[in-house]
Amino acid sequence: MPEAQTPLPGALDAFVTELIANGFELVPESAGSLWSGPVLPCFQPLTDAERMRVEIRDGWPFLPPYVRVEGLRSAEHYGGHDIVCLWRDNYPGTPWLHWPEVVERAEEWCRRVQRDGFRPGDLAADAFLVFRDGDPMLATFNLSTLCTAFITGKSQRIHAIQDESCCTVDLRPGKGPRGSASARLFFVGELRTAPTNHLELEAALTPQQVERLRRDISRSPGGPEPPIEFVLLCWRNQGVLDAVVLRVTTGREDGPYGLRSLEPAPTDPATLVNRGGPEFRALQRKRVTLFGVGSVGSHVALSLAECGVGRLLLVDGDRLRPGNVVRHLSGRQGTGCHKAVLTATIIRSHVATTEVTWDLRSPFGSRDIWTIIQGSDCVVDCTGVWPAQQLLALVAQDAGIDLVSAALYRQGGVGRVRRQARGDVPILTRGARQGYVQVPEAADPKEEVVEIGCTDPVNTAPPSSALALAGTTVQVVVATLTGFRDHPEDLIAVYRPLPEAPFDEVGIIKCPWS
Amino acid sequence: METLPSEFAQALSRIEIDTGPAQAAQTDIRGVLVSNDELRGWGVNTILIGSYARRTGVKPGKDVDVFAKLTNLDVSSEPKTVFDLVRGVIVDHYGHRATPQDRSVKVSFDDGFSADVVPAVRNGARWAIPGKDPKDWFDTEKRWLTTDPERLTQLTTTRNQAPAVSGQGAYIPIVKLMRQIRIHHLGSNRPGGLYIEIATYWAFETTSAFGSSFAEILALTLRKVADQFDTGAVLSDPALGTAYEPALNYGELAVAARIFKGLTDKAERALEADRCEAAKLWQEVLGSNPNGRCFPIPDGCDQYGRAVPVVAAVTSRGPAEARPFA
């Protein structure tokens, strides 16, 4: 075992001194990483082990040490390889810098095991880590489609499709097509500690389930029903559903079969949107029409879908040129295709909950715009084209539909997001009002870049400005859709200082000024 | 001058041995010996001797010496008779855990710990143990060797009264540090731990100005011991007043001198260096034991002697900030 890598060896040495003072000795050949000492008194009622180990890991002191105690009985929060789960790895602090604090935490852990119980927030559904033998593949599944009813003693036929190139195994209901692997789902009701090997698995099953399992495993490979290759074990722990996916291995010397755990990765709709943000469900009912699917708009469109917008209409007649790729959501392979179509395709590969359609026009007719935006909860203008900005603002105002307009200025030095919702000053009247600023044209414009095939000079705003503006735009749109007015009507972000005040400092300018 | 008092305190705790197993072994052995009628008649009693008794032992500290004093016997007794009975009693009781040696019996205990039991008879005000070689037991001059382990223990206690560091006697801690240095840099080669301990004793006896820190005293002691190796002066056993035996030969002295001179240079450079560089030098001097480096790196330094940021301990319970996500 190599020595733990730490940028702060002084802190580690102080901890090691305390370990030694408390009877710990370095395990030979462990290069300072693994220490053996007398088991703490708090663990004694829970184990027959007389000694315990402390492992210093890479990343000390920002990662907690592993505290390992063999044979803890009836213990939750007791990981694979005898690790006692005292802290999560992502714990923001270093309360383990000194041995007495580790002891105090261990004592609290023991109290919870023996008397107080753990809180639901302490739970981690990582039973696959506890299993003795691991498998490198990822197992995907949607429990709600695999199992119609979670009844204790349930046993259900399922199958697995393996994708070696992606290292995934996808579990699906029923008997699968030729070439798929046979599998079985078991539900065992309430289970406090996950099994770590095949014996503990069988102990968790009902006798009928055990019989089913053994029969499924021992079937002849050449027979009409092949032996199962995977087991999906499901249970509840304090009401929370947990599962482990196991690959069956045969031909072992230590028993009729063995099991290796795969990392489980649910694909049910709720899981797929867990990371979509707190507004996801509310946004599912919303419809957004987005004009301009270029360097800003393409990223806005994807992000709005990922945040949960239920219906998205992309309006843009432009096609992707090779020079666009460096800022656009789409890659080189989309050159020549319509930006709206490319963006919609990418959105569909990311998000299954957004219905995305497109309109391959770049309309300037007010009636056409009116028709397009009907039924929208919000119009998003990412055209970056002045005439389109004016027209969209006017038509949206007339239609009574909220509008958010975003654009970069001064070669990406400034980005502006303007909201026009009920109660806001209409965009077209802001220029004349106090408290609103216009981004001035450069007094000494730099030589512009002209590109063959482009009518207008190329805007050399960097991709970073486009992405920054897209992020802010999405935040304003989401707030607008969910009825919040936390942002100012005009939000101007200075990414690169300009000579002119108030744009001469990096930061945010909020308008109207109060 | 950077004297790193906290780090020296940690180093001492890292080399400290737990005397519990030694006491337990001694008690166990005494119980075995006193259970024999004849030994009881010989007035058997046991004490710990050696570095355990003087509190100068360092890790791993897996060997302890037990002195089986036969208070009713003296040097008129036959070494063979005395040794055979002691050996027989111990072997009968401990079986395969007992390994008879030339003049002692080694008893093995758990975790690699062992106790070496040597019988002793009175020799005037002192004691005597059987001659090193059983063949010598028939030689009237060599059959008993005079020894006075208790005297050395008394001298150690007295010597530890001054100088002091932070109110604690400095001699015994310095002996421990010197023993650790010897173990790391000389290993199984001579001089052994007792030689170094006695050399340290004379270094203290011949010094009047020590300094007030372990760093200064250790550097000074290393210089004196290195000089003693270099000159080859005969080392006197302070308990017996005779030359320490067995003496080192010329080659052993030369090797020891070279090594200890090098260590002295490092120690003296450490006194002139900044905190982090000093710690690195003391690490090299003190070396390592089964638990790794003996001298800790101070907070704010890395293992190369450079300054690094100091980590602030989060002493409050619970996270001090929201859980991060990227």
mmCIF file of C-alpha atoms in Angstrom, chain B residues 162-308:
data_model
loop_
_atom_site.group_PDB
_atom_site.id
_atom_site.type_symbol
_atom_site.label_atom_id
_atom_site.label_comp_id
_atom_site.label_asym_id
_atom_site.label_seq_id
_atom_site.Cartn_x
_atom_site.Cartn_y
_atom_site.Cartn_z
ATOM 1 C CA ALA B 162 19.236 18.473 35.679
ATOM 2 C CA PRO B 163 19.207 19.927 33.146
ATOM 3 C CA ALA B 164 15.466 20.267 32.612
ATOM 4 C CA VAL B 165 13.369 21.202 29.614
ATOM 5 C CA SER B 166 9.970 22.688 30.327
ATOM 6 C CA GLY B 167 10.191 21.453 33.877
ATOM 7 C CA GLN B 168 10.970 17.863 32.964
ATOM 8 C CA GLY B 169 14.347 16.166 33.319
ATOM 9 C CA ALA B 170 16.157 16.184 30.003
ATOM 10 C CA TYR B 171 18.563 13.292 30.424
ATOM 11 C CA ILE B 172 16.181 10.377 30.022
ATOM 12 C CA PRO B 173 14.435 11.897 26.960
ATOM 13 C CA ILE B 174 17.824 12.585 25.361
ATOM 14 C CA VAL B 175 18.920 9.016 26.018
ATOM 15 C CA LYS B 176 15.772 7.816 24.282
ATOM 16 C CA LEU B 177 16.430 10.052 21.310
ATOM 17 C CA MET B 178 20.029 8.837 21.136
ATOM 18 C CA ARG B 179 18.892 5.224 21.319
ATOM 19 C CA GLN B 180 16.434 5.845 18.493
ATOM 20 C CA ILE B 181 19.169 7.488 16.423
ATOM 21 C CA ARG B 182 21.433 4.508 17.006
ATOM 22 C CA ILE B 183 18.726 1.987 16.063
ATOM 23 C CA HIS B 184 17.980 3.783 12.822
ATOM 24 C CA HIS B 185 21.536 4.520 11.704
ATOM 25 C CA LEU B 186 23.423 1.502 13.081
ATOM 26 C CA GLY B 187 20.778 -1.206 13.270
ATOM 27 C CA SER B 188 22.269 -4.449 14.490
ATOM 28 C CA ASN B 189 25.832 -3.125 14.335
ATOM 29 C CA ARG B 190 27.786 -2.132 17.427
ATOM 30 C CA PRO B 191 27.817 -0.026 19.494
ATOM 31 C CA GLY B 192 24.556 -1.194 21.002
ATOM 32 C CA GLY B 193 21.962 0.737 22.900
ATOM 33 C CA LEU B 194 23.595 0.448 26.321
ATOM 34 C CA TYR B 195 26.905 1.757 24.950
ATOM 35 C CA ILE B 196 25.138 4.795 23.513
ATOM 36 C CA GLU B 197 23.287 5.295 26.763
ATOM 37 C CA ILE B 198 26.508 5.286 28.775
ATOM 38 C CA ALA B 199 28.203 7.563 26.230
ATOM 39 C CA THR B 200 25.271 9.951 26.654
ATOM 40 C CA TYR B 201 25.677 9.741 30.430
ATOM 41 C CA TRP B 202 29.302 10.845 30.175
ATOM 42 C CA ALA B 203 28.382 13.555 27.696
ATOM 43 C CA PHE B 204 26.077 14.998 30.332
ATOM 44 C CA GLU B 205 28.611 14.519 33.100
ATOM 45 C CA THR B 206 31.222 16.505 31.191
ATOM 46 C CA THR B 207 28.962 19.386 30.181
ATOM 47 C CA SER B 208 28.125 22.446 32.198
ATOM 48 C CA ALA B 209 26.109 24.551 29.744
ATOM 49 C CA PHE B 210 23.338 22.657 27.994
ATOM 50 C CA GLY B 211 20.835 25.045 26.511
ATOM 51 C CA SER B 212 17.164 25.030 27.340
ATOM 52 C CA SER B 213 15.659 22.913 24.566
ATOM 53 C CA PHE B 214 15.815 19.309 23.471
ATOM 54 C CA ALA B 215 17.151 20.479 20.119
ATOM 55 C CA GLU B 216 20.162 22.205 21.666
ATOM 56 C CA ILE B 217 20.891 19.460 24.159
ATOM 57 C CA LEU B 218 20.606 16.727 21.551
ATOM 58 C CA ALA B 219 22.928 18.530 19.157
ATOM 59 C CA LEU B 220 25.450 18.988 21.928
ATOM 60 C CA THR B 221 25.164 15.332 22.992
ATOM 61 C CA LEU B 222 25.660 14.135 19.443
ATOM 62 C CA ARG B 223 28.806 16.250 19.203
ATOM 63 C CA LYS B 224 30.230 14.829 22.415
ATOM 64 C CA VAL B 225 29.418 11.237 21.529
ATOM 65 C CA ALA B 226 30.852 11.660 18.055
ATOM 66 C CA ASP B 227 34.038 13.036 19.578
ATOM 67 C CA GLN B 228 34.231 10.079 21.943
ATOM 68 C CA PHE B 229 34.035 7.681 18.989
ATOM 69 C CA ASP B 230 36.582 9.725 17.126
ATOM 70 C CA THR B 231 39.137 9.691 19.903
ATOM 71 C CA GLY B 232 38.478 6.072 20.789
ATOM 72 C CA ALA B 233 38.671 6.930 24.477
ATOM 73 C CA VAL B 234 37.789 4.054 26.748
ATOM 74 C CA LEU B 235 34.237 4.254 27.962
ATOM 75 C CA SER B 236 33.799 3.684 31.677
ATOM 76 C CA ASP B 237 30.774 1.871 33.106
ATOM 77 C CA PRO B 238 29.537 4.370 35.695
ATOM 78 C CA ALA B 239 27.808 1.695 37.747
ATOM 79 C CA LEU B 240 30.848 -0.525 38.094
ATOM 80 C CA GLY B 241 33.651 1.972 37.703
ATOM 81 C CA THR B 242 35.378 -0.306 35.241
ATOM 82 C CA ALA B 243 35.884 -0.147 31.496
ATOM 83 C CA TYR B 244 32.736 -0.905 29.562
ATOM 84 C CA GLU B 245 32.866 -4.369 28.130
ATOM 85 C CA PRO B 246 32.951 -5.541 25.484
ATOM 86 C CA ALA B 247 34.896 -2.600 24.077
ATOM 87 C CA LEU B 248 34.456 -1.510 20.479
ATOM 88 C CA ASN B 249 37.153 -2.464 18.036
ATOM 89 C CA TYR B 250 38.906 0.025 15.804
ATOM 90 C CA GLY B 251 36.650 -0.581 12.825
ATOM 91 C CA GLU B 252 33.464 -0.225 14.825
ATOM 92 C CA LEU B 253 34.712 3.014 16.321
ATOM 93 C CA ALA B 254 35.584 4.431 12.909
ATOM 94 C CA VAL B 255 32.215 3.651 11.419
ATOM 95 C CA ALA B 256 30.363 5.005 14.432
ATOM 96 C CA ALA B 257 32.482 8.168 14.384
ATOM 97 C CA ARG B 258 31.768 8.833 10.747
ATOM 98 C CA ILE B 259 28.038 8.316 11.144
ATOM 99 C CA PHE B 260 27.695 10.362 14.301
ATOM 100 C CA LYS B 261 29.797 13.197 12.936
ATOM 101 C CA GLY B 262 27.471 13.425 9.974
ATOM 102 C CA LEU B 263 24.469 13.444 12.277
ATOM 103 C CA THR B 264 26.050 16.115 14.430
ATOM 104 C CA ASP B 265 26.547 18.331 11.388
ATOM 105 C CA LYS B 266 22.886 18.014 10.526
ATOM 106 C CA ALA B 267 21.796 18.702 14.091
ATOM 107 C CA GLU B 268 23.951 21.822 14.294
ATOM 108 C CA ARG B 269 22.647 23.017 10.918
ATOM 109 C CA ALA B 270 19.126 22.462 12.184
ATOM 110 C CA LEU B 271 19.760 24.908 15.009
ATOM 111 C CA GLU B 272 20.636 27.575 12.430
ATOM 112 C CA ALA B 273 17.907 26.772 9.907
ATOM 113 C CA ASP B 274 14.342 28.019 9.564
ATOM 114 C CA ARG B 275 11.502 26.012 11.036
ATOM 115 C CA CYS B 276 10.704 23.825 8.066
ATOM 116 C CA GLU B 277 14.295 23.128 7.092
ATOM 117 C CA ALA B 278 15.139 22.372 10.730
ATOM 118 C CA ALA B 279 12.317 19.860 10.923
ATOM 119 C CA LYS B 280 13.555 18.151 7.787
ATOM 120 C CA LEU B 281 17.064 17.861 9.212
ATOM 121 C CA TRP B 282 15.847 16.485 12.545
ATOM 122 C CA GLN B 283 13.739 13.975 10.622
ATOM 123 C CA GLU B 284 16.891 12.747 8.923
ATOM 124 C CA VAL B 285 18.752 12.578 12.218
ATOM 125 C CA LEU B 286 16.069 10.712 14.136
ATOM 126 C CA GLY B 287 15.069 8.427 11.299
ATOM 127 C CA SER B 288 12.147 6.095 11.621
ATOM 128 C CA ASN B 289 10.826 3.195 13.657
ATOM 129 C CA PRO B 290 8.087 0.623 12.907
ATOM 130 C CA ASN B 291 5.516 3.426 13.100
ATOM 131 C CA GLY B 292 7.230 5.511 10.449
ATOM 132 C CA ARG B 293 9.053 8.828 10.751
ATOM 133 C CA CYS B 294 9.876 9.658 14.336
ATOM 134 C CA PHE B 295 10.131 13.402 13.978
ATOM 135 C CA PRO B 296 6.886 14.964 12.743
ATOM 136 C CA ILE B 297 6.631 17.618 10.090
ATOM 137 C CA PRO B 298 5.302 20.822 11.641
ATOM 138 C CA ASP B 299 2.033 22.251 10.447
ATOM 139 C CA GLY B 300 2.907 24.700 7.721
ATOM 140 C CA CYS B 301 5.796 22.694 6.327
ATOM 141 C CA ASP B 302 6.133 19.914 3.813
ATOM 142 C CA GLN B 303 8.470 16.940 3.807
ATOM 143 C CA TYR B 304 10.983 18.822 1.663
ATOM 144 C CA GLY B 305 11.539 21.537 4.245
ATOM 145 C CA ARG B 306 9.355 24.120 2.511
ATOM 146 C CA ALA B 307 6.600 26.266 3.941
ATOM 147 C CA VAL B 308 3.005 25.363 2.909
#
